PDB file of C-alpha atoms in Angstrom:
ATOM      1  CA  MET A   8     111.068  85.450 190.117  1.00 80.00           C
ATOM      2  CA  LEU A   9     108.477  84.668 187.433  1.00 91.00           C
ATOM      3  CA  LEU A  10     107.893  88.352 186.657  1.00 95.00           C
ATOM      4  CA  GLN A  11     111.623  89.035 186.594  1.00 95.00           C
ATOM      5  CA  SER A  12     112.183  86.129 184.196  1.00 96.00           C
ATOM      6  CA  LEU A  13     109.392  87.427 181.962  1.00 95.00           C
ATOM      7  CA  TRP A  14     110.788  90.954 182.055  1.00 95.00           C
ATOM      8  CA  ASP A  15     114.319  89.727 181.298  1.00 96.00           C
ATOM      9  CA  PHE A  16     112.944  87.822 178.311  1.00 96.00           C
ATOM     10  CA  ILE A  17     111.125  90.919 177.022  1.00 95.00           C
ATOM     11  CA  LEU A  18     114.225  93.092 177.502  1.00 94.00           C
ATOM     12  CA  GLY A  19     116.034  90.669 175.214  1.00 94.00           C
ATOM     13  CA  TYR A  20     114.097  92.352 172.397  1.00 92.00           C
ATOM     14  CA  ASN A  21     115.281  95.809 173.427  1.00 89.00           C
ATOM     15  CA  ALA A  22     115.785  97.012 169.857  1.00 88.00           C
ATOM     16  CA  TRP A  23     112.168  96.176 168.973  1.00 90.00           C
ATOM     17  CA  LEU A  24     110.863  97.747 172.184  1.00 90.00           C
ATOM     18  CA  ARG A  25     112.565 101.035 171.298  1.00 89.00           C
ATOM     19  CA  SER A  26     111.330 101.006 167.695  1.00 89.00           C
ATOM     20  CA  PRO A  27     108.636 103.511 166.637  1.00 87.00           C
ATOM     21  CA  PHE A  28     106.906 100.579 164.931  1.00 89.00           C
ATOM     22  CA  PHE A  29     106.544  98.543 168.114  1.00 91.00           C
ATOM     23  CA  PRO A  30     103.443 100.163 169.743  1.00 90.00           C
ATOM     24  CA  VAL A  31     101.260  99.848 166.639  1.00 91.00           C
ATOM     25  CA  LEU A  32     102.480  96.362 165.718  1.00 93.00           C
ATOM     26  CA  PHE A  33     102.082  95.226 169.317  1.00 94.00           C
ATOM     27  CA  SER A  34      98.515  96.493 169.713  1.00 94.00           C
ATOM     28  CA  LEU A  35      97.436  95.304 166.259  1.00 95.00           C
ATOM     29  CA  SER A  36      98.928  91.825 166.634  1.00 96.00           C
ATOM     30  CA  VAL A  37      97.416  91.379 170.105  1.00 97.00           C
ATOM     31  CA  TYR A  38      94.043  92.595 168.818  1.00 97.00           C
ATOM     32  CA  LEU A  39      93.987  90.261 165.811  1.00 97.00           C
ATOM     33  CA  THR A  40      95.197  87.322 167.908  1.00 98.00           C
ATOM     34  CA  PHE A  41      92.326  87.809 170.354  1.00 98.00           C
ATOM     35  CA  CYS A  42      89.816  88.227 167.518  1.00 98.00           C
ATOM     36  CA  LEU A  43      90.877  85.028 165.752  1.00 98.00           C
ATOM     37  CA  PRO A  44      89.119  82.462 168.031  1.00 98.00           C
ATOM     38  CA  PHE A  45      85.846  84.360 167.741  1.00 98.00           C
ATOM     39  CA  VAL A  46      86.255  84.657 163.966  1.00 97.00           C
ATOM     40  CA  VAL A  47      86.576  80.858 163.859  1.00 97.00           C
ATOM     41  CA  LEU A  48      83.418  80.509 165.959  1.00 97.00           C
ATOM     42  CA  ASP A  49      81.554  82.894 163.641  1.00 96.00           C
ATOM     43  CA  LEU A  50      82.606  80.874 160.585  1.00 95.00           C
ATOM     44  CA  LEU A  51      81.603  77.568 162.174  1.00 95.00           C
ATOM     45  CA  SER A  52      78.372  78.662 163.879  1.00 94.00           C
ATOM     46  CA  PRO A  53      76.148  78.378 160.744  1.00 92.00           C
ATOM     47  CA  ARG A  54      77.156  74.693 160.504  1.00 92.00           C
ATOM     48  CA  LEU A  55      77.378  73.735 164.190  1.00 92.00           C
ATOM     49  CA  ALA A  56      74.224  74.274 166.243  1.00 92.00           C
ATOM     50  CA  TRP A  57      75.982  73.867 169.611  1.00 94.00           C
ATOM     51  CA  ILE A  58      78.119  76.948 168.882  1.00 94.00           C
ATOM     52  CA  ARG A  59      74.997  78.995 168.188  1.00 93.00           C
ATOM     53  CA  THR A  60      73.714  78.190 171.693  1.00 95.00           C
ATOM     54  CA  PHE A  61      76.433  80.489 173.040  1.00 96.00           C
ATOM     55  CA  LYS A  62      75.616  83.369 170.693  1.00 96.00           C
ATOM     56  CA  ILE A  63      73.810  86.221 172.415  1.00 96.00           C
ATOM     57  CA  GLN A  64      71.826  87.053 169.274  1.00 93.00           C
ATOM     58  CA  GLN A  65      71.350  83.571 167.875  1.00 88.00           C
ATOM     59  CA  ASN A  66      69.701  84.629 164.633  1.00 88.00           C
ATOM     60  CA  SER A  67      72.554  86.899 163.609  1.00 88.00           C
ATOM     61  CA  HIS A  68      75.036  85.813 160.953  1.00 90.00           C
ATOM     62  CA  VAL A  69      78.511  87.207 160.311  1.00 94.00           C
ATOM     63  CA  SER A  70      79.583  87.192 156.665  1.00 93.00           C
ATOM     64  CA  TRP A  71      83.047  87.380 155.139  1.00 94.00           C
ATOM     65  CA  THR A  72      82.107  90.791 153.735  1.00 95.00           C
ATOM     66  CA  MET A  73      81.255  92.134 157.180  1.00 96.00           C
ATOM     67  CA  MET A  74      84.494  90.782 158.634  1.00 97.00           C
ATOM     68  CA  TRP A  75      86.639  92.185 155.863  1.00 97.00           C
ATOM     69  CA  SER A  76      84.972  95.598 156.096  1.00 96.00           C
ATOM     70  CA  CYS A  77      85.740  95.826 159.816  1.00 97.00           C
ATOM     71  CA  LEU A  78      89.285  94.519 159.405  1.00 97.00           C
ATOM     72  CA  ALA A  79      90.076  96.956 156.596  1.00 97.00           C
ATOM     73  CA  HIS A  80      88.675  99.831 158.646  1.00 96.00           C
ATOM     74  CA  SER A  81      90.809  98.882 161.642  1.00 96.00           C
ATOM     75  CA  LEU A  82      93.957  98.572 159.521  1.00 96.00           C
ATOM     76  CA  TYR A  83      93.244 101.979 157.985  1.00 96.00           C
ATOM     77  CA  ASN A  84      92.928 103.609 161.418  1.00 95.00           C
ATOM     78  CA  HIS A  85      96.180 102.022 162.602  1.00 94.00           C
ATOM     79  CA  VAL A  86      98.165 103.085 159.534  1.00 93.00           C
ATOM     80  CA  VAL A  87      96.715 106.555 158.937  1.00 94.00           C
ATOM     81  CA  PHE A  88      96.078 107.795 162.479  1.00 92.00           C
ATOM     82  CA  LEU A  89      97.741 105.673 165.156  1.00 91.00           C
ATOM     83  CA  PHE A  90     101.129 105.072 163.534  1.00 91.00           C
ATOM     84  CA  PRO A  91     101.968 108.768 162.912  1.00 90.00           C
ATOM     85  CA  LEU A  92     101.051 109.585 166.514  1.00 87.00           C
ATOM     86  CA  THR A  93     103.196 106.787 167.914  1.00 86.00           C
ATOM     87  CA  VAL A  94     106.137 108.081 165.866  1.00 84.00           C
ATOM     88  CA  LEU A  95     105.629 111.569 167.291  1.00 83.00           C
ATOM     89  CA  HIS A  96     105.433 110.071 170.783  1.00 77.00           C
ATOM     90  CA  TRP A  97     108.630 108.127 170.063  1.00 76.00           C
ATOM     91  CA  PHE A  98     110.454 111.402 169.284  1.00 76.00           C
ATOM     92  CA  TRP A  99     108.897 113.232 172.256  1.00 75.00           C
ATOM     93  CA  ARG A 100     109.371 110.527 174.880  1.00 73.00           C
ATOM     94  CA  PRO A 101     111.985 107.901 173.955  1.00 75.00           C
ATOM     95  CA  ALA A 102     111.368 104.560 175.633  1.00 77.00           C
ATOM     96  CA  SER A 103     113.415 103.732 178.709  1.00 81.00           C
ATOM     97  CA  PHE A 104     113.351 100.427 180.576  1.00 88.00           C
ATOM     98  CA  MET A 105     114.660  99.662 184.041  1.00 90.00           C
ATOM     99  CA  PRO A 106     116.210  96.226 184.596  1.00 92.00           C
ATOM    100  CA  GLU A 107     114.037  95.296 187.603  1.00 96.00           C
ATOM    101  CA  ALA A 108     110.540  93.865 187.198  1.00 96.00           C
ATOM    102  CA  PRO A 109     107.679  95.201 189.349  1.00 96.00           C
ATOM    103  CA  GLY A 110     106.489  93.315 192.420  1.00 95.00           C
ATOM    104  CA  THR A 111     103.503  91.038 191.934  1.00 95.00           C
ATOM    105  CA  LEU A 112     101.129  92.924 194.249  1.00 96.00           C
ATOM    106  CA  ARG A 113     102.139  96.290 192.799  1.00 96.00           C
ATOM    107  CA  LEU A 114     101.588  94.987 189.267  1.00 97.00           C
ATOM    108  CA  ILE A 115      98.113  93.659 190.088  1.00 97.00           C
ATOM    109  CA  TRP A 116      97.187  96.881 191.909  1.00 98.00           C
ATOM    110  CA  ASP A 117      98.333  99.078 189.014  1.00 98.00           C
ATOM    111  CA  VAL A 118      96.623  96.990 186.325  1.00 98.00           C
ATOM    112  CA  VAL A 119      93.321  97.093 188.231  1.00 97.00           C
ATOM    113  CA  ALA A 120      93.728 100.838 188.836  1.00 98.00           C
ATOM    114  CA  CYS A 121      94.390 101.481 185.126  1.00 98.00           C
ATOM    115  CA  LEU A 122      91.369  99.381 184.196  1.00 98.00           C
ATOM    116  CA  LEU A 123      89.045 101.155 186.637  1.00 98.00           C
ATOM    117  CA  LEU A 124      90.271 104.566 185.491  1.00 98.00           C
ATOM    118  CA  PHE A 125      89.786 103.630 181.825  1.00 98.00           C
ATOM    119  CA  ASP A 126      86.312 102.313 182.637  1.00 98.00           C
ATOM    120  CA  PHE A 127      85.367 105.675 184.184  1.00 98.00           C
ATOM    121  CA  GLN A 128      86.900 107.737 181.367  1.00 98.00           C
ATOM    122  CA  TYR A 129      85.184 105.725 178.683  1.00 98.00           C
ATOM    123  CA  PHE A 130      81.859 105.795 180.539  1.00 98.00           C
ATOM    124  CA  ILE A 131      81.893 109.617 180.593  1.00 98.00           C
ATOM    125  CA  TRP A 132      83.060 109.840 176.976  1.00 98.00           C
ATOM    126  CA  HIS A 133      80.473 107.281 175.864  1.00 98.00           C
ATOM    127  CA  LEU A 134      77.602 108.873 177.791  1.00 97.00           C
ATOM    128  CA  LEU A 135      78.348 112.306 176.302  1.00 98.00           C
ATOM    129  CA  HIS A 136      78.574 110.896 172.780  1.00 97.00           C
ATOM    130  CA  HIS A 137      75.094 109.414 173.161  1.00 97.00           C
ATOM    131  CA  LYS A 138      73.426 112.265 175.024  1.00 96.00           C
ATOM    132  CA  VAL A 139      74.696 115.043 172.719  1.00 97.00           C
ATOM    133  CA  PRO A 140      73.192 114.388 169.262  1.00 96.00           C
ATOM    134  CA  TRP A 141      75.950 116.240 167.377  1.00 97.00           C
ATOM    135  CA  LEU A 142      78.663 114.176 169.058  1.00 97.00           C
ATOM    136  CA  TYR A 143      76.805 110.952 168.275  1.00 97.00           C
ATOM    137  CA  ARG A 144      76.171 111.807 164.614  1.00 96.00           C
ATOM    138  CA  THR A 145      79.648 113.171 164.007  1.00 96.00           C
ATOM    139  CA  PHE A 146      81.880 110.771 165.927  1.00 96.00           C
ATOM    140  CA  HIS A 147      80.204 107.713 167.454  1.00 97.00           C
ATOM    141  CA  LYS A 148      77.499 106.648 165.015  1.00 95.00           C
ATOM    142  CA  VAL A 149      79.920 104.663 162.851  1.00 96.00           C
ATOM    143  CA  HIS A 150      80.609 102.270 165.735  1.00 96.00           C
ATOM    144  CA  HIS A 151      76.888 101.500 165.946  1.00 95.00           C
ATOM    145  CA  LYS A 152      76.612 100.339 162.335  1.00 94.00           C
ATOM    146  CA  HIS A 153      76.312  96.775 163.653  1.00 92.00           C
ATOM    147  CA  THR A 154      73.508  96.183 166.159  1.00 92.00           C
ATOM    148  CA  SER A 155      74.695  92.588 166.512  1.00 93.00           C
ATOM    149  CA  THR A 156      78.354  92.725 167.430  1.00 95.00           C
ATOM    150  CA  PHE A 157      81.167  90.342 166.518  1.00 97.00           C
ATOM    151  CA  ALA A 158      84.834  90.462 167.503  1.00 98.00           C
ATOM    152  CA  LEU A 159      86.074  92.521 164.555  1.00 97.00           C
ATOM    153  CA  THR A 160      83.537  95.287 165.295  1.00 97.00           C
ATOM    154  CA  THR A 161      85.611  96.122 168.389  1.00 97.00           C
ATOM    155  CA  GLU A 162      87.740  98.653 166.511  1.00 96.00           C
ATOM    156  CA  TYR A 163      85.176  99.587 163.888  1.00 97.00           C
ATOM    157  CA  SER A 164      85.061 103.260 164.828  1.00 96.00           C
ATOM    158  CA  GLY A 165      85.961 106.689 163.532  1.00 95.00           C
ATOM    159  CA  ALA A 166      89.300 108.423 163.970  1.00 94.00           C
ATOM    160  CA  TRP A 167      88.171 110.557 166.921  1.00 96.00           C
ATOM    161  CA  GLU A 168      86.886 107.565 168.877  1.00 96.00           C
ATOM    162  CA  THR A 169      89.964 105.486 168.071  1.00 95.00           C
ATOM    163  CA  LEU A 170      92.303 108.277 169.165  1.00 94.00           C
ATOM    164  CA  SER A 171      90.263 109.133 172.282  1.00 96.00           C
ATOM    165  CA  LEU A 172      90.246 105.588 173.612  1.00 95.00           C
ATOM    166  CA  GLY A 173      93.877 105.118 172.625  1.00 93.00           C
ATOM    167  CA  PHE A 174      94.740 108.285 174.547  1.00 93.00           C
ATOM    168  CA  PHE A 175      92.919 107.098 177.686  1.00 95.00           C
ATOM    169  CA  ALA A 176      94.639 103.711 177.557  1.00 95.00           C
ATOM    170  CA  GLY A 177      98.038 105.262 176.879  1.00 91.00           C
ATOM    171  CA  VAL A 178      97.973 108.056 179.439  1.00 94.00           C
ATOM    172  CA  ASN A 179      96.657 106.090 182.432  1.00 96.00           C
ATOM    173  CA  PRO A 180      99.850 104.085 183.090  1.00 95.00           C
ATOM    174  CA  LEU A 181     101.791 107.363 182.900  1.00 92.00           C
ATOM    175  CA  LEU A 182      99.455 109.090 185.359  1.00 95.00           C
ATOM    176  CA  LEU A 183      99.740 106.184 187.783  1.00 96.00           C
ATOM    177  CA  GLY A 184     103.496 105.758 187.381  1.00 94.00           C
ATOM    178  CA  CYS A 185     103.303 102.168 186.186  1.00 95.00           C
ATOM    179  CA  HIS A 186     106.243  99.949 185.315  1.00 96.00           C
ATOM    180  CA  PRO A 187     106.583  99.253 181.542  1.00 94.00           C
ATOM    181  CA  LEU A 188     105.722  95.584 182.119  1.00 96.00           C
ATOM    182  CA  THR A 189     102.562  96.629 183.955  1.00 97.00           C
ATOM    183  CA  GLU A 190     101.750  98.964 181.079  1.00 95.00           C
ATOM    184  CA  MET A 191     102.070  96.129 178.551  1.00 96.00           C
ATOM    185  CA  LEU A 192      99.941  93.750 180.604  1.00 97.00           C
ATOM    186  CA  PHE A 193      97.287  96.435 181.016  1.00 98.00           C
ATOM    187  CA  TYR A 194      97.201  96.957 177.242  1.00 97.00           C
ATOM    188  CA  VAL A 195      96.851  93.215 176.653  1.00 98.00           C
ATOM    189  CA  LEU A 196      94.069  92.862 179.241  1.00 98.00           C
ATOM    190  CA  ASN A 197      92.267  95.960 177.982  1.00 98.00           C
ATOM    191  CA  ILE A 198      92.317  94.698 174.393  1.00 98.00           C
ATOM    192  CA  TRP A 199      91.091  91.253 175.440  1.00 98.00           C
ATOM    193  CA  LEU A 200      88.191  92.614 177.496  1.00 98.00           C
ATOM    194  CA  SER A 201      87.170  94.920 174.673  1.00 98.00           C
ATOM    195  CA  VAL A 202      87.228  92.106 172.098  1.00 98.00           C
ATOM    196  CA  GLU A 203      85.298  89.838 174.468  1.00 98.00           C
ATOM    197  CA  ASP A 204      82.730  92.622 174.983  1.00 97.00           C
ATOM    198  CA  HIS A 205      82.085  92.771 171.239  1.00 98.00           C
ATOM    199  CA  SER A 206      82.418  89.038 170.542  1.00 97.00           C
ATOM    200  CA  GLY A 207      78.676  88.355 170.564  1.00 96.00           C
ATOM    201  CA  TYR A 208      79.223  85.197 172.644  1.00 97.00           C
ATOM    202  CA  ASP A 209      78.292  84.370 176.241  1.00 97.00           C
ATOM    203  CA  LEU A 210      80.706  81.532 176.954  1.00 97.00           C
ATOM    204  CA  PRO A 211      80.919  79.547 180.217  1.00 96.00           C
ATOM    205  CA  TRP A 212      84.351  81.052 181.002  1.00 96.00           C
ATOM    206  CA  SER A 213      83.481  84.632 180.029  1.00 97.00           C
ATOM    207  CA  THR A 214      84.821  87.304 182.374  1.00 97.00           C
ATOM    208  CA  HIS A 215      81.395  88.408 183.603  1.00 96.00           C
ATOM    209  CA  ARG A 216      80.806  84.840 184.849  1.00 96.00           C
ATOM    210  CA  LEU A 217      84.074  84.860 186.796  1.00 96.00           C
ATOM    211  CA  VAL A 218      83.561  88.224 188.538  1.00 96.00           C
ATOM    212  CA  PRO A 219      80.929  87.862 191.316  1.00 94.00           C
ATOM    213  CA  PHE A 220      77.904  89.964 192.338  1.00 93.00           C
ATOM    214  CA  GLY A 221      77.219  91.313 188.849  1.00 93.00           C
ATOM    215  CA  LEU A 222      80.087  93.798 189.150  1.00 96.00           C
ATOM    216  CA  TYR A 223      81.226  93.126 185.607  1.00 97.00           C
ATOM    217  CA  GLY A 224      78.902  93.391 182.612  1.00 96.00           C
ATOM    218  CA  GLY A 225      80.804  91.664 179.836  1.00 96.00           C
ATOM    219  CA  ALA A 226      79.503  90.716 176.402  1.00 96.00           C
ATOM    220  CA  PRO A 227      75.765  90.538 177.309  1.00 95.00           C
ATOM    221  CA  HIS A 228      76.006  94.002 178.891  1.00 96.00           C
ATOM    222  CA  HIS A 229      77.634  95.584 175.839  1.00 96.00           C
ATOM    223  CA  ASP A 230      75.615  93.625 173.290  1.00 95.00           C
ATOM    224  CA  LEU A 231      72.454  95.087 174.799  1.00 95.00           C
ATOM    225  CA  HIS A 232      73.953  98.559 174.418  1.00 96.00           C
ATOM    226  CA  HIS A 233      74.385  97.978 170.675  1.00 95.00           C
ATOM    227  CA  MET A 234      70.802  96.717 170.453  1.00 91.00           C
ATOM    228  CA  LYS A 235      69.101  99.526 172.397  1.00 87.00           C
ATOM    229  CA  PHE A 236      71.696 102.360 172.319  1.00 85.00           C
ATOM    230  CA  LYS A 237      70.413 104.091 175.497  1.00 89.00           C
ATOM    231  CA  SER A 238      71.839 101.938 178.282  1.00 94.00           C
ATOM    232  CA  ASN A 239      75.004 100.210 179.503  1.00 97.00           C
ATOM    233  CA  TYR A 240      77.539 102.901 178.633  1.00 97.00           C
ATOM    234  CA  ALA A 241      80.413 101.569 180.759  1.00 97.00           C
ATOM    235  CA  PRO A 242      82.689  99.232 178.808  1.00 96.00           C
ATOM    236  CA  TYR A 243      83.423  96.721 181.548  1.00 97.00           C
ATOM    237  CA  PHE A 244      82.131  97.217 185.078  1.00 97.00           C
ATOM    238  CA  THR A 245      78.544  97.980 186.034  1.00 97.00           C
ATOM    239  CA  HIS A 246      78.886 100.417 188.952  1.00 97.00           C
ATOM    240  CA  TRP A 247      78.788 103.642 186.911  1.00 97.00           C
ATOM    241  CA  ASP A 248      75.667 102.532 185.032  1.00 97.00           C
ATOM    242  CA  ARG A 249      74.077 101.665 188.388  1.00 96.00           C
ATOM    243  CA  VAL A 250      74.937 105.113 189.788  1.00 97.00           C
ATOM    244  CA  PHE A 251      73.569 106.963 186.732  1.00 96.00           C
ATOM    245  CA  GLY A 252      70.534 104.704 186.308  1.00 96.00           C
ATOM    246  CA  THR A 253      71.570 103.494 182.865  1.00 96.00           C
ATOM    247  CA  LEU A 254      72.063  99.809 183.700  1.00 96.00           C
ATOM    248  CA  HIS A 255      69.795  97.383 181.861  1.00 92.00           C
ATOM    249  CA  LYS A 256      69.816  93.631 181.527  1.00 83.00           C
ATOM    250  CA  HIS A 257      68.407  91.320 178.845  1.00 67.00           C
ATOM    251  CA  SER A 258      65.645  90.363 181.270  1.00 55.00           C
ATOM    252  CA  ASP A 259      64.549  94.017 181.721  1.00 53.00           C
TER     253      ASP A 259
END
């Protein structure tokens, strides 16, 4: 009943859902909303020592200039690259929405499946773009400008990387036959986990502390990747790095 009520509420904005502007505005607004709490922490951390205790790299400082540079870059990618593609997709595959919401278990199963598939796709993409020098120099190097990450560095990347990851996230719900509500929730979760990965903070409620047995790497896992470049290629989970021998921890 809860999912159906949520879906009925969303369908009340049917005109917006069918708009070619919706996908870009949705992803950008969710992204900036999730970045905002970490931006506040970054602005307060120079003045409040207790906030700095949660920073992974405690000597790093995030300036207004750095934030604005990342934000402007992200806005540019959304306007110049993502928006034209979403308009083309809108013409090619007009949105259609069934009135029934998905079942709870099916929704959870599909979101987890989309996340695991994205994790694998990005691991392979990421590994190749580090192991092949030309790919790194040409496409991925821009994302490694900041060796100490903060939330707004999440989408600080070139056009090819932005479009590649956007393609993986967009095609997975289609491949798995997900309900539109499941697709939206997957996008929201995927954006949150990515922002948290780049936040630069190891908070008591961080996702990697909630998932047992070290199965999820989280912000410390990805922060170490930006520091050392040659380890921790998976964005979220740790199993692929374990399999390929590329998993490292701060204690290593």
